[in-house]
mmCIF file of C-alpha atoms and ligand atoms in Angstrom:
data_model
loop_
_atom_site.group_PDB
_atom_site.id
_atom_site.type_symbol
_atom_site.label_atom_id
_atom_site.label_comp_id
_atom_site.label_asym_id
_atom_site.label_seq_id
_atom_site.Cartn_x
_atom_site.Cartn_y
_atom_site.Cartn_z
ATOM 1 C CA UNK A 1 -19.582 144.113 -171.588
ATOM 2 C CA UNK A 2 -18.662 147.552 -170.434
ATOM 3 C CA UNK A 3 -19.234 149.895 -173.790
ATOM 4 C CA UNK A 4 -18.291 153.427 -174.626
ATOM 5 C CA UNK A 5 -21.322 154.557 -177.108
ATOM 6 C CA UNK A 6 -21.165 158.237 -178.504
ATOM 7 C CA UNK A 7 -23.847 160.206 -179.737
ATOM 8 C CA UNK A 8 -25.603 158.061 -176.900
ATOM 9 C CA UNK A 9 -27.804 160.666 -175.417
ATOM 10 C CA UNK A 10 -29.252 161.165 -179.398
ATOM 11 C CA UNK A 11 -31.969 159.642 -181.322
ATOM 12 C CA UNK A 12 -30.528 156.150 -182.059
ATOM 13 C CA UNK A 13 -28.029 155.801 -179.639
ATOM 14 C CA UNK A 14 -30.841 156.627 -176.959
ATOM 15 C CA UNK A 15 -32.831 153.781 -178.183
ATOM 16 C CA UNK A 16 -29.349 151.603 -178.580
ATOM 17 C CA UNK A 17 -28.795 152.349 -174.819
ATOM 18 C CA UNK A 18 -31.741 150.952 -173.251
ATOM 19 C CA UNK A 19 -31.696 147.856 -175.394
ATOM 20 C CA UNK A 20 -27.501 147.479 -174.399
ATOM 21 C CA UNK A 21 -28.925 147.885 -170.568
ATOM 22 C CA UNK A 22 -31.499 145.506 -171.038
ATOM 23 C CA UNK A 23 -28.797 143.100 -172.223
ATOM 24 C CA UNK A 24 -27.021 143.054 -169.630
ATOM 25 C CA UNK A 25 -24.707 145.556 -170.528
ATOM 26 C CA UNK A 26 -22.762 148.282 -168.589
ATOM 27 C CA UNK A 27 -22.813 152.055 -170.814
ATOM 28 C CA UNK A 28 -20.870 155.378 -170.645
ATOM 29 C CA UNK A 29 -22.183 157.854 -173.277
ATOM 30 C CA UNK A 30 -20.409 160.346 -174.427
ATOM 31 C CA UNK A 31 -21.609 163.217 -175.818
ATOM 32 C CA UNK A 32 -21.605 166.582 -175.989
ATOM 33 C CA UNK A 33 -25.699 167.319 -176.698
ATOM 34 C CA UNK A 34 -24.892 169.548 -179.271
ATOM 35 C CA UNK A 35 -28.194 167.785 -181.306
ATOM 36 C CA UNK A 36 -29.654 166.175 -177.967
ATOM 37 C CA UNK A 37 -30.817 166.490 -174.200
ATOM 38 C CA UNK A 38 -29.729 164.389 -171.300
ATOM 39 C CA UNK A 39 -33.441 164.610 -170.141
ATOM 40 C CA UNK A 40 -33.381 161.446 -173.058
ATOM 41 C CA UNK A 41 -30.653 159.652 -170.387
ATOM 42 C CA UNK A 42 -33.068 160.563 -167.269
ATOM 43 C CA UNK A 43 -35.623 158.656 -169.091
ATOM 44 C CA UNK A 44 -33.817 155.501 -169.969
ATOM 45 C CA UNK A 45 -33.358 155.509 -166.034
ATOM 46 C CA UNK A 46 -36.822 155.882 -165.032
ATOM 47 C CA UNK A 47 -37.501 152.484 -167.570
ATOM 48 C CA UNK A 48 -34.556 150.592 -166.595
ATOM 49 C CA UNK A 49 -33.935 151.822 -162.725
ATOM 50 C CA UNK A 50 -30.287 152.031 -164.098
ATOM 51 C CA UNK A 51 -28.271 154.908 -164.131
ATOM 52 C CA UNK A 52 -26.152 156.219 -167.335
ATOM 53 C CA UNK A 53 -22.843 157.532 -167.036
ATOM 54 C CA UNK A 54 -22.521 160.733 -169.190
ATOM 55 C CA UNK A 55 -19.683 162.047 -170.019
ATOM 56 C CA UNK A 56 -20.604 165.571 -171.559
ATOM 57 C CA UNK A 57 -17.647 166.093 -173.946
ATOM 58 C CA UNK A 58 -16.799 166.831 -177.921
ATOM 59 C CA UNK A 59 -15.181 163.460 -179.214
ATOM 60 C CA UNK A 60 -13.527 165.463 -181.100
ATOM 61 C CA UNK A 61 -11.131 166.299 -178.077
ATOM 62 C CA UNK A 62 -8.653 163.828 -177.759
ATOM 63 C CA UNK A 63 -7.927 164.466 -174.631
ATOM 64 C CA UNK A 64 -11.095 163.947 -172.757
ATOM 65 C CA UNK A 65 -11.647 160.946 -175.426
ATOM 66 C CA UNK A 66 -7.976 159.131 -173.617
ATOM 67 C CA UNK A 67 -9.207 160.209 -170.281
ATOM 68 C CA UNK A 68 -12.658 157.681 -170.452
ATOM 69 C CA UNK A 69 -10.222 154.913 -171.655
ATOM 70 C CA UNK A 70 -7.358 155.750 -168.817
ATOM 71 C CA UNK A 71 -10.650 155.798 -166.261
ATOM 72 C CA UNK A 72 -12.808 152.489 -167.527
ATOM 73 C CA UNK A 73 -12.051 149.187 -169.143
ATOM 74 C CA UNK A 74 -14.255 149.221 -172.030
ATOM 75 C CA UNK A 75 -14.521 146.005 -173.926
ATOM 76 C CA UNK A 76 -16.457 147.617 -177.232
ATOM 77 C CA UNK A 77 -17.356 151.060 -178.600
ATOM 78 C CA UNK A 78 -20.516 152.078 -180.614
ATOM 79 C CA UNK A 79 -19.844 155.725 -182.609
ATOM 80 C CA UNK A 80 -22.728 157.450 -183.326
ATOM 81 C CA UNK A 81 -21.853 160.876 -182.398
ATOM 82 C CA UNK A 82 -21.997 163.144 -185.332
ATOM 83 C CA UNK A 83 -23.828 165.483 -187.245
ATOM 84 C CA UNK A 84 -26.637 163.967 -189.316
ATOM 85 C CA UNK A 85 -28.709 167.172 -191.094
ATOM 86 C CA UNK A 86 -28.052 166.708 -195.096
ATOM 87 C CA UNK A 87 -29.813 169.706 -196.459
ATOM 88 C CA UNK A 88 -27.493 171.599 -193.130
ATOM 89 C CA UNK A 89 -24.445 169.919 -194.331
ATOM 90 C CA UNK A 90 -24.822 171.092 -197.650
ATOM 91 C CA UNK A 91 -24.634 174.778 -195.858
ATOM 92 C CA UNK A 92 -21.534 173.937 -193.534
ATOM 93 C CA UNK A 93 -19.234 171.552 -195.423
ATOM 94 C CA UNK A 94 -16.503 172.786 -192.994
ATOM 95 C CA UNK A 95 -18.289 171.829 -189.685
ATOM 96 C CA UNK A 96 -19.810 168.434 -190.884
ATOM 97 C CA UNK A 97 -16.606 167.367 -192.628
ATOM 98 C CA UNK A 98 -14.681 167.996 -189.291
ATOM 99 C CA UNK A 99 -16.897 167.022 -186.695
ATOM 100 C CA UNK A 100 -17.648 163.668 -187.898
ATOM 101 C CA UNK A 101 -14.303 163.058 -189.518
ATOM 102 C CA UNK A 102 -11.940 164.442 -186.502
ATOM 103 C CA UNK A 103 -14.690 162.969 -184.152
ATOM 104 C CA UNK A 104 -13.813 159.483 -185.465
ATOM 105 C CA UNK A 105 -10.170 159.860 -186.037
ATOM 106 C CA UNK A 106 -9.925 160.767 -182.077
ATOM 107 C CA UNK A 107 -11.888 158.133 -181.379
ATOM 108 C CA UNK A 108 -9.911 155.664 -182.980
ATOM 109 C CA UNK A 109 -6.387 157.071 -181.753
ATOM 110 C CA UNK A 110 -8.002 156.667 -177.875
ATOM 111 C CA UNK A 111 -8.761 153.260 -178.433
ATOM 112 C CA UNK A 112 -5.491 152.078 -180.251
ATOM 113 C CA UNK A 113 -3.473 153.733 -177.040
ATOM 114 C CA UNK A 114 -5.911 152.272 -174.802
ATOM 115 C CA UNK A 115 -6.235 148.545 -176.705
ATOM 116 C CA UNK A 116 -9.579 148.650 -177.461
ATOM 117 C CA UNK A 117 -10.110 146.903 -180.841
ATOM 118 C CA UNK A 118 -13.905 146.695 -180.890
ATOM 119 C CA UNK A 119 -15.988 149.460 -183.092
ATOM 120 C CA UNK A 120 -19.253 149.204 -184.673
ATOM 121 C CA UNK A 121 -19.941 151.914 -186.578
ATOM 122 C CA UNK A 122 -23.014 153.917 -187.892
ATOM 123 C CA UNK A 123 -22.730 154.535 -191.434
ATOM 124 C CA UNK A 124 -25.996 155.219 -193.645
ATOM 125 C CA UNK A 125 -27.478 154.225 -197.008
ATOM 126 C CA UNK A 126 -26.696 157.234 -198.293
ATOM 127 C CA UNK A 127 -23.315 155.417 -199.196
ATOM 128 C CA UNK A 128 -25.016 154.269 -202.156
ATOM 129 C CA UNK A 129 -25.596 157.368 -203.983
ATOM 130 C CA UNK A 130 -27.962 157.488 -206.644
ATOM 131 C CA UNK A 131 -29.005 153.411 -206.558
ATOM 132 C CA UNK A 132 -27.675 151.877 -209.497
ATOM 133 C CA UNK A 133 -29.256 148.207 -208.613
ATOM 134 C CA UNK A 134 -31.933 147.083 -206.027
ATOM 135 C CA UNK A 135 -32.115 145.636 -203.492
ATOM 136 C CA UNK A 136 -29.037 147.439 -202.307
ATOM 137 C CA UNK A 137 -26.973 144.873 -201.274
ATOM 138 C CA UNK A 138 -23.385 145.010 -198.851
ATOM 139 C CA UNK A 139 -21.619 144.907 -202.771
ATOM 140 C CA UNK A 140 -23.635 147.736 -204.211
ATOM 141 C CA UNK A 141 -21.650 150.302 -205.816
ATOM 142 C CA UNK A 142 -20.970 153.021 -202.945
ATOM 143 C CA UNK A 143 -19.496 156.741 -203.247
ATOM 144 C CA UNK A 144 -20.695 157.394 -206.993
ATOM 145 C CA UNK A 145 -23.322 159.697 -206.248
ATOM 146 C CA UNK A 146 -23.387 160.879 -203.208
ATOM 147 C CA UNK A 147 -24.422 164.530 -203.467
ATOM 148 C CA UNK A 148 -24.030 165.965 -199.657
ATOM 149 C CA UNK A 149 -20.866 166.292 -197.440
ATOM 150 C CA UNK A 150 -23.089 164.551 -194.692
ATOM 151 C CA UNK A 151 -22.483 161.129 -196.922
ATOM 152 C CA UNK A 152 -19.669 162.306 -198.416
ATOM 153 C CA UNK A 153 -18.139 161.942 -194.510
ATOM 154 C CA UNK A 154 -20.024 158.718 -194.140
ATOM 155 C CA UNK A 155 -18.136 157.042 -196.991
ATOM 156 C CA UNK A 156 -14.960 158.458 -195.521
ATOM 157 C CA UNK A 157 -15.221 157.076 -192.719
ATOM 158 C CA UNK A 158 -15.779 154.028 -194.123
ATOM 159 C CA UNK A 159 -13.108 154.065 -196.204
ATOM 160 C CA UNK A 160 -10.803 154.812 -193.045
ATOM 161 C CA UNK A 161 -12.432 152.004 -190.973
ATOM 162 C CA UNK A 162 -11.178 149.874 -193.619
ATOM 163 C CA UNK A 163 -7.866 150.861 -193.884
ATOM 164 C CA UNK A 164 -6.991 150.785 -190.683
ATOM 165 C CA UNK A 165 -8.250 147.609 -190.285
ATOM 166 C CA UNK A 166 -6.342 146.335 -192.851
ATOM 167 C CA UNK A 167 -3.271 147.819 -191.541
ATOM 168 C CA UNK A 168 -3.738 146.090 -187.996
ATOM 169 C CA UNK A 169 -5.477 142.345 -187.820
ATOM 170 C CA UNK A 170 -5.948 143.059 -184.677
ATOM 171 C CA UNK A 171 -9.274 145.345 -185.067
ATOM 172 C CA UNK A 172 -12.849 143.900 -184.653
ATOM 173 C CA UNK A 173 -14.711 146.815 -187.263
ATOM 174 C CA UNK A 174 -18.200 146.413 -187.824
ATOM 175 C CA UNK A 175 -20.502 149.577 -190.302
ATOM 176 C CA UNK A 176 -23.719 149.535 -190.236
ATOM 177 C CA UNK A 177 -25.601 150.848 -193.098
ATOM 178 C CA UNK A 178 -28.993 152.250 -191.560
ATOM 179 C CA UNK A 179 -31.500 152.722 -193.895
ATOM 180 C CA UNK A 180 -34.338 155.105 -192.470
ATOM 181 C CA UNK A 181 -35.010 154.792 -188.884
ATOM 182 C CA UNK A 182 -37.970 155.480 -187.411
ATOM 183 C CA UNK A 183 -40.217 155.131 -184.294
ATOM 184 C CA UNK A 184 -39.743 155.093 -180.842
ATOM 185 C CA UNK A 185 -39.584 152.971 -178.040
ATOM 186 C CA UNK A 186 -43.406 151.206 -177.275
ATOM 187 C CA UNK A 187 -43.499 153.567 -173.640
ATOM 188 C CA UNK A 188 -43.612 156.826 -175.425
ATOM 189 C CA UNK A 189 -40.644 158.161 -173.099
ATOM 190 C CA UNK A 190 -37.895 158.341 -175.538
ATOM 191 C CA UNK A 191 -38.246 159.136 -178.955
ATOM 192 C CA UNK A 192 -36.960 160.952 -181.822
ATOM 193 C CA UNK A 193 -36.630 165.241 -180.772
ATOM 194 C CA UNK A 194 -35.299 166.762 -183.618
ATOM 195 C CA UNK A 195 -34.187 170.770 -183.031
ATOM 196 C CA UNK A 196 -35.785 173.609 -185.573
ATOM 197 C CA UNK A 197 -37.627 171.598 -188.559
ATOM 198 C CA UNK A 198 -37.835 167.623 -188.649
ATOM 199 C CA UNK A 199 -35.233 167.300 -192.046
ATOM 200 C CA UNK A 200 -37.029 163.091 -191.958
ATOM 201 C CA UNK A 201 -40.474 162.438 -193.233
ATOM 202 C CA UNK A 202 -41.673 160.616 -190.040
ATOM 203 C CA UNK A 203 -40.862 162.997 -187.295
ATOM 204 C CA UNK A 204 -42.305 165.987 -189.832
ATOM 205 C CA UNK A 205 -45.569 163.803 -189.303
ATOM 206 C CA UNK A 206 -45.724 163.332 -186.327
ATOM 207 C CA UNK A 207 -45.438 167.416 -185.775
ATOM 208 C CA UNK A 208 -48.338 167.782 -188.078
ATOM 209 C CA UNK A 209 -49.910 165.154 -186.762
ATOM 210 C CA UNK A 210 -50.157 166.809 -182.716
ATOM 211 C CA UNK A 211 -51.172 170.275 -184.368
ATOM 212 C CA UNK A 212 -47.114 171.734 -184.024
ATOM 213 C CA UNK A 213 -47.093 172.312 -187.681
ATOM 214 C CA UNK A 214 -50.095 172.987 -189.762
ATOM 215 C CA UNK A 215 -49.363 170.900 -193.224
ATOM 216 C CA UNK A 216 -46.830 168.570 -194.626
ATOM 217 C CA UNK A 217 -44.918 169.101 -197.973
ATOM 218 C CA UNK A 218 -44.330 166.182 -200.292
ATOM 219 C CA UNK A 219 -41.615 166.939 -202.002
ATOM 220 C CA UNK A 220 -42.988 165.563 -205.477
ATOM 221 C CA UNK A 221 -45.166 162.891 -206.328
ATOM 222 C CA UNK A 222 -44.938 162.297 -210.123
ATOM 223 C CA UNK A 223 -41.535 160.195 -209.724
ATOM 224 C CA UNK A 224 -42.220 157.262 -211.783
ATOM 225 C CA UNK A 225 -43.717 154.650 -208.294
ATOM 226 C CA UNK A 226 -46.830 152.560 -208.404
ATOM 227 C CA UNK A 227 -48.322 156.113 -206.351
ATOM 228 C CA UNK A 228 -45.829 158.916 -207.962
ATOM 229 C CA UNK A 229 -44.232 159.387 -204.580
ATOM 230 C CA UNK A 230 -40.295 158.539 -203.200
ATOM 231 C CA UNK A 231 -40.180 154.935 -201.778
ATOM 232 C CA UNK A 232 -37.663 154.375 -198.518
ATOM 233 C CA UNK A 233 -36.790 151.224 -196.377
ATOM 234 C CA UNK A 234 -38.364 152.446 -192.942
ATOM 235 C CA UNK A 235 -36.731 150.615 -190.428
ATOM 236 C CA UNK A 236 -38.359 150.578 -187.377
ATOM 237 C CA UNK A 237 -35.701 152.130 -184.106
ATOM 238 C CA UNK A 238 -36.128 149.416 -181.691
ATOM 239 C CA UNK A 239 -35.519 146.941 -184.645
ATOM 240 C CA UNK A 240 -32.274 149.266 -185.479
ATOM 241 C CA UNK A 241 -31.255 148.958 -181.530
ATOM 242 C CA UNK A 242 -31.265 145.399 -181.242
ATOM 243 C CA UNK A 243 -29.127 145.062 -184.420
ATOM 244 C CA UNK A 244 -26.482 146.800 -182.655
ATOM 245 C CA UNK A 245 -26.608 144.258 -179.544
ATOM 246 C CA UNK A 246 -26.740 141.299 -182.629
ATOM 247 C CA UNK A 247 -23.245 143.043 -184.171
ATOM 248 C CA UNK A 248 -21.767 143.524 -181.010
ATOM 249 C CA UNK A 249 -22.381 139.431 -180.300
ATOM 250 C CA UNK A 250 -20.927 138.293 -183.920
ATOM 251 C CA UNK A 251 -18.208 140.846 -183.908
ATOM 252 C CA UNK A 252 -14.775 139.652 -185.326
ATOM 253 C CA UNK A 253 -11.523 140.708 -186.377
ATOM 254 C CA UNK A 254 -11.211 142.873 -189.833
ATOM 255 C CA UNK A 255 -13.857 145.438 -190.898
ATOM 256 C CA UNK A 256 -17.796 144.089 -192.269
ATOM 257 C CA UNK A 257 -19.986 145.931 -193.634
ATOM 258 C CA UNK A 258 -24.139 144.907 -192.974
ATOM 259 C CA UNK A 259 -27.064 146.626 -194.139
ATOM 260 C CA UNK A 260 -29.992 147.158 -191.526
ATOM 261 C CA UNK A 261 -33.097 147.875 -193.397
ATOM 262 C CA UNK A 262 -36.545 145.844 -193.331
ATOM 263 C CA UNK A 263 -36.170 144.824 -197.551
ATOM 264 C CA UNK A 264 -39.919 146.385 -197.871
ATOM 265 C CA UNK A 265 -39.769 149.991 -199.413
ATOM 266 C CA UNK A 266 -42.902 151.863 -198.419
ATOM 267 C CA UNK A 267 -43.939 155.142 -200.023
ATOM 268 C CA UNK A 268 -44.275 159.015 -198.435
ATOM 269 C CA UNK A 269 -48.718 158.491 -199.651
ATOM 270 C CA UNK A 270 -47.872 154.695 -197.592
ATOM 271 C CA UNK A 271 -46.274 156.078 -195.129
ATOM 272 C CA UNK A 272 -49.404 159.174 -194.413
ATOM 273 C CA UNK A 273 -51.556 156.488 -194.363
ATOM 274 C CA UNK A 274 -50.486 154.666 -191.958
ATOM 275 C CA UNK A 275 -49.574 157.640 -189.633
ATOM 276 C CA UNK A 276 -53.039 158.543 -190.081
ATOM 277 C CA UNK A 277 -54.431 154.731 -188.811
ATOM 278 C CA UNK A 278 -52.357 155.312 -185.809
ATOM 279 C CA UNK A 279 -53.344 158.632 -184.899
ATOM 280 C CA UNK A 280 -56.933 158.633 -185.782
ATOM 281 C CA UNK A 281 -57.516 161.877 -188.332
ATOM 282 C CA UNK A 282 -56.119 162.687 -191.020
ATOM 283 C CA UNK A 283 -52.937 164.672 -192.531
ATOM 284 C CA UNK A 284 -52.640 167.549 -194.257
ATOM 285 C CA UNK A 285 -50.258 167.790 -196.981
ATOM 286 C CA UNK A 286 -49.283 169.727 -199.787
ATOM 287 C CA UNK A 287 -47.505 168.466 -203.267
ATOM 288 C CA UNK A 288 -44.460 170.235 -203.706
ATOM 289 C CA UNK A 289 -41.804 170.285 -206.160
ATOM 290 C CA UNK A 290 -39.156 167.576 -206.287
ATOM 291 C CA UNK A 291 -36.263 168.321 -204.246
ATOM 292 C CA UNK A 292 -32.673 167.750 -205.937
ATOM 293 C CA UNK A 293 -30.414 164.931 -204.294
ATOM 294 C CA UNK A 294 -33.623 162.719 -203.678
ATOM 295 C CA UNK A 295 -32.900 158.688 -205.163
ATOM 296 C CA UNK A 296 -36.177 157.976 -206.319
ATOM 297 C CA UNK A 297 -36.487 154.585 -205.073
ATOM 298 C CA UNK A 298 -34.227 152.770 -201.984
ATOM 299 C CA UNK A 299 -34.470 150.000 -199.853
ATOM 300 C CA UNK A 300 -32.082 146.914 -198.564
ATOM 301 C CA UNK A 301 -31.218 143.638 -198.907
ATOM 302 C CA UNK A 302 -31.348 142.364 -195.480
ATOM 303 C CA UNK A 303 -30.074 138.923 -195.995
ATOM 304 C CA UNK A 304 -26.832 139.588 -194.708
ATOM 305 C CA UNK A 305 -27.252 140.743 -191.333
ATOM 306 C CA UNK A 306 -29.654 137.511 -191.482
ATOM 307 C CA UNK A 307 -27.187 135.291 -191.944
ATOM 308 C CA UNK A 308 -24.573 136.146 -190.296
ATOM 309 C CA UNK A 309 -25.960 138.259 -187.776
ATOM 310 C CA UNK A 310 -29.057 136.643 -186.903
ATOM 311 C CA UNK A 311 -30.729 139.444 -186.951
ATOM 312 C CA UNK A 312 -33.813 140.631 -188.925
ATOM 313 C CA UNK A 313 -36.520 143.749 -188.500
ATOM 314 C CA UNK A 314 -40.042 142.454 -186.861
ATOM 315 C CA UNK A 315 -42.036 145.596 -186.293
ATOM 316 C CA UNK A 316 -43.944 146.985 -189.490
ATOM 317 C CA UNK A 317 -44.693 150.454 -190.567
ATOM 318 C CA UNK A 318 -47.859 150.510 -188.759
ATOM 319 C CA UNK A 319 -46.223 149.500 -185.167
ATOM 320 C CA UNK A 320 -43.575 152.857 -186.056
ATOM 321 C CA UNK A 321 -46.490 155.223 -186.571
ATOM 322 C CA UNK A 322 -48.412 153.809 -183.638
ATOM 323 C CA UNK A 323 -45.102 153.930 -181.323
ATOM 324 C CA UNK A 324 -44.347 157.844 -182.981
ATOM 325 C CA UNK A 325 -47.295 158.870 -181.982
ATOM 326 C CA UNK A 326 -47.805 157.611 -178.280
ATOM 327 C CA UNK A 327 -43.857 159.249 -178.269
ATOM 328 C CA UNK A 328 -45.051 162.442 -179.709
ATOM 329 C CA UNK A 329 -48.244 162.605 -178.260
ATOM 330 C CA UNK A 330 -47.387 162.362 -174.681
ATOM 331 C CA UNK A 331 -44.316 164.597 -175.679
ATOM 332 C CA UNK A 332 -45.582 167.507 -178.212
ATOM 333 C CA UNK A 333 -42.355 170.015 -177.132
ATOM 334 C CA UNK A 334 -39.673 166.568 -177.139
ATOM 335 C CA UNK A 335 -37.786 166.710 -174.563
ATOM 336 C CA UNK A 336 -39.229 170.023 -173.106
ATOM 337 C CA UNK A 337 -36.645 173.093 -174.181
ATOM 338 C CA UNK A 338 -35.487 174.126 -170.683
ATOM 339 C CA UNK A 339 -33.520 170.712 -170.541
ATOM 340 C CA UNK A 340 -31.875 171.044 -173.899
HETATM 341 N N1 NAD B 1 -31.443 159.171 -188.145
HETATM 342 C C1 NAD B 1 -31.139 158.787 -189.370
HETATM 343 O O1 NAD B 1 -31.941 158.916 -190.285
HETATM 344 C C2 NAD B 1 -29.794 158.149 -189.656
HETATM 345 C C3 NAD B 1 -29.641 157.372 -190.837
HETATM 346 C C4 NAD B 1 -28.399 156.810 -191.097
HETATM 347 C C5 NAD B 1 -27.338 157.018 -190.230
HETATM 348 N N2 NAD B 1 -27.506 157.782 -189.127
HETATM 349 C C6 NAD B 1 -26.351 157.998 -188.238
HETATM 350 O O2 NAD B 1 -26.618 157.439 -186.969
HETATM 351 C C7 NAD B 1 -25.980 158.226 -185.957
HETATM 352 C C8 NAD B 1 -27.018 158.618 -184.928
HETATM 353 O O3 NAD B 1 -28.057 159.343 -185.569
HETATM 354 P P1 NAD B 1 -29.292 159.965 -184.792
HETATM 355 O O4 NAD B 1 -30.429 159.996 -185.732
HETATM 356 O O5 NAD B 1 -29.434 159.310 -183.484
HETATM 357 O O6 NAD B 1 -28.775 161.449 -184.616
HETATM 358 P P2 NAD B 1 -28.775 162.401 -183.324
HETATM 359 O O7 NAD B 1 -28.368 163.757 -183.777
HETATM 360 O O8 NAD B 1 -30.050 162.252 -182.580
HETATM 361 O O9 NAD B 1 -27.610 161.741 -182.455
HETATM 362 C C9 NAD B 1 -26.247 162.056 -182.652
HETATM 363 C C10 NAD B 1 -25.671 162.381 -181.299
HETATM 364 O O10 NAD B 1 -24.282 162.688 -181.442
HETATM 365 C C11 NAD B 1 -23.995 163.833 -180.638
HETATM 366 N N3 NAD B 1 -22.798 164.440 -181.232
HETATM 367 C C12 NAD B 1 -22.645 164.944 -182.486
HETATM 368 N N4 NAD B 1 -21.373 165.360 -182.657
HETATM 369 C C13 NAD B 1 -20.712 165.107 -181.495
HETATM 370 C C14 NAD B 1 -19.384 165.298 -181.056
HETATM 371 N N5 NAD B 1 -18.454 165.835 -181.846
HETATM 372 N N6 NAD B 1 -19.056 164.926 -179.799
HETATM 373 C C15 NAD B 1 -19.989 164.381 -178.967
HETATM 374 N N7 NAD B 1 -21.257 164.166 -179.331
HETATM 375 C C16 NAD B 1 -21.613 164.522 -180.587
HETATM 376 C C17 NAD B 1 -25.255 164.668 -180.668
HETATM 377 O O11 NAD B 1 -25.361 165.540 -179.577
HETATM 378 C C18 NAD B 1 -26.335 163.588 -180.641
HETATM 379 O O12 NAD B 1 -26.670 163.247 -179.311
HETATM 380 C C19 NAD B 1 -25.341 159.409 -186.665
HETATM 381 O O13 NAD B 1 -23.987 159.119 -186.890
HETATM 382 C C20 NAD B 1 -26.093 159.469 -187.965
HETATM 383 O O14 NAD B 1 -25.336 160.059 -188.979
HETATM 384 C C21 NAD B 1 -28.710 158.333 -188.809
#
């Protein structure tokens, strides 16, 4: 297939990329690196001796959006451009609500003109809100709870998604619910390169871990968990990657929903641990306070992308510290700030 992925030069849709090129598959990425480097894209080339087509634009602009469709055939798209910070969004409603909202809207008015009825989009657990019931299954309550415009816009979207799919029979829709990502890919040349402070536990780790960043900061442990700490479905990248490539395959007409999570929740003092197997000494952390907006405990129900996907996690929270750290060892500065 020939696929139009944006947000491709970014964490995920990196890691998406190579596996899609790997597959067999032909990629333009659009993007306009406002959270990413292209250096990222350089890198998939040196692994896979294929070259990416980027297209450095705002998806936003509908314009440049028509112009990819008027130049390429594309088969399927994969949106993943947007913005992703929560405690940021919470400080520019304005920018988060229209950059991932008009973003998606363009998007989807480019395709319709050009035909294109394949989408699978990246939506996040944070749909769920404050869990009412776990595992969090595809029929968990969603948008009760949510207490950030970042997954305020993700539940918007997905509300549009499914209107306009039920408008037109003609769409092939598929969300995917990530829980938390994490990792890298197992050759430590593309990774996760967040800008200013890591907002993700992992990442925040693995900068303490290679001496950027003196201590960590739990943000509470004396939640009511077997170790007092928050408990999240870590889900390793690569894992996350290849259930794109799985969607793409059983991708039909209307608008489904799947989780991607591993079913296990692991805790922040779980998580430490296991960072500090991989990288041989220890972590320093502080206890903070709690931090307001946190669900206590989350993790998925995977048996629907099972099913019907035939798709399931395999790597472990141990193989996601070990591959963060050869990532962010060989790479303390990222992607190096000169090609940001
Ligand atoms: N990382 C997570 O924890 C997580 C969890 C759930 C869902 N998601 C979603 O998955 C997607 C990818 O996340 P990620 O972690 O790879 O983030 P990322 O910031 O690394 O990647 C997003 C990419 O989109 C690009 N982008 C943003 N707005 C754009 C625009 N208007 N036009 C063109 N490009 C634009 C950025 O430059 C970046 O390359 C996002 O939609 C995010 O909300 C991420």
């Amino acid at each position: 297939m020939k696929l139009l992925v944006t947000g491709g030069a970014g964490y995920i849709g990196s890691h998406t990329v190579l596996e899609l090129i790997q597959g067999g598959h032909e990629v333009i990425v659009a993007d306009n690196l406002v959270n990413s480097s292209r250096e990222s894209l350089k890198r998939i080339q040196k692994i896979t001796g294929k070259t990416v087509e980027l297209r450095e634009i705002n998806v936003c602009d509908s314009a440049a959006m028509a112009q990819i469709f008027s130049e390429h055939h594309i088969d399927a798209v994969i949106h993943f451009a947007g913005l992703k910070a929560v405690g940021e969004s919470t400080e520019k409603p304005l920018e988060y609500y229209h950059n991932n909202i008009v973003s998606t809207l363009s998007l989807l008015a480019a395709m319709e003109e050009a035909g294109v009825a394949k989408l699978i989009f990246s939506s996040s657990a944070t749909v769920y809100g404050d869990p009412a019931e776990l595992p969090l299954t595809e029929n968990s309550q969603t948008g009760v709870g949510i207490t950030n415009p970042y997954g305020q816009t993700k539940y918007m979207i997905e509300q549009i998604l499914q209107d306009v799919a039920r408008a037109d029979d003609s769409w092939q829709i598929t969300i995917l619910r990530y829980f938390n990502p994490v990792g890298a890919h197992p050759s430590g040349l593309i990774g996760e390169d967040p800008g200013g402070i890591p907002n993700n536990l992992m990442p925040f780790v693995a900068q303490v871990a290679v001496g950027k960043r003196s201590k960590l900061t739990i943000h509470g442990a004396d939640y009511d968990t077997p170790d007092g700490t928050c408990i999240r479905d870590y889900i390793h990248v690569i894992d996350l990657a290849q259930g794109h490539l799985a969607a793409l395959e059983h991708i039909q007409a209307g608008c489904e929903v799947y989780n991607l999570g591993t079913g296990k929740g692991t805790s922040v003092f779980e998580v430490i641990k296991a960072f500090e197997q991989a990288c041989g000494h220890t972590i320093p952390y502080e206890v903070g306070p709690r931090r307001s907006g946190d669900a206590v405990v989350n993790y998925a129900s995977a048996e629907k992308a099972s099913q019907q996907l035939g798709w399931r996690a395999e790597k472990d929270i141990a193989a996601a510290c070990a591959d963060a750290w050869h990532w962010q060892s060989q790479n303390p500065n990222g992607y190096e700030e000169e090609t940001k």
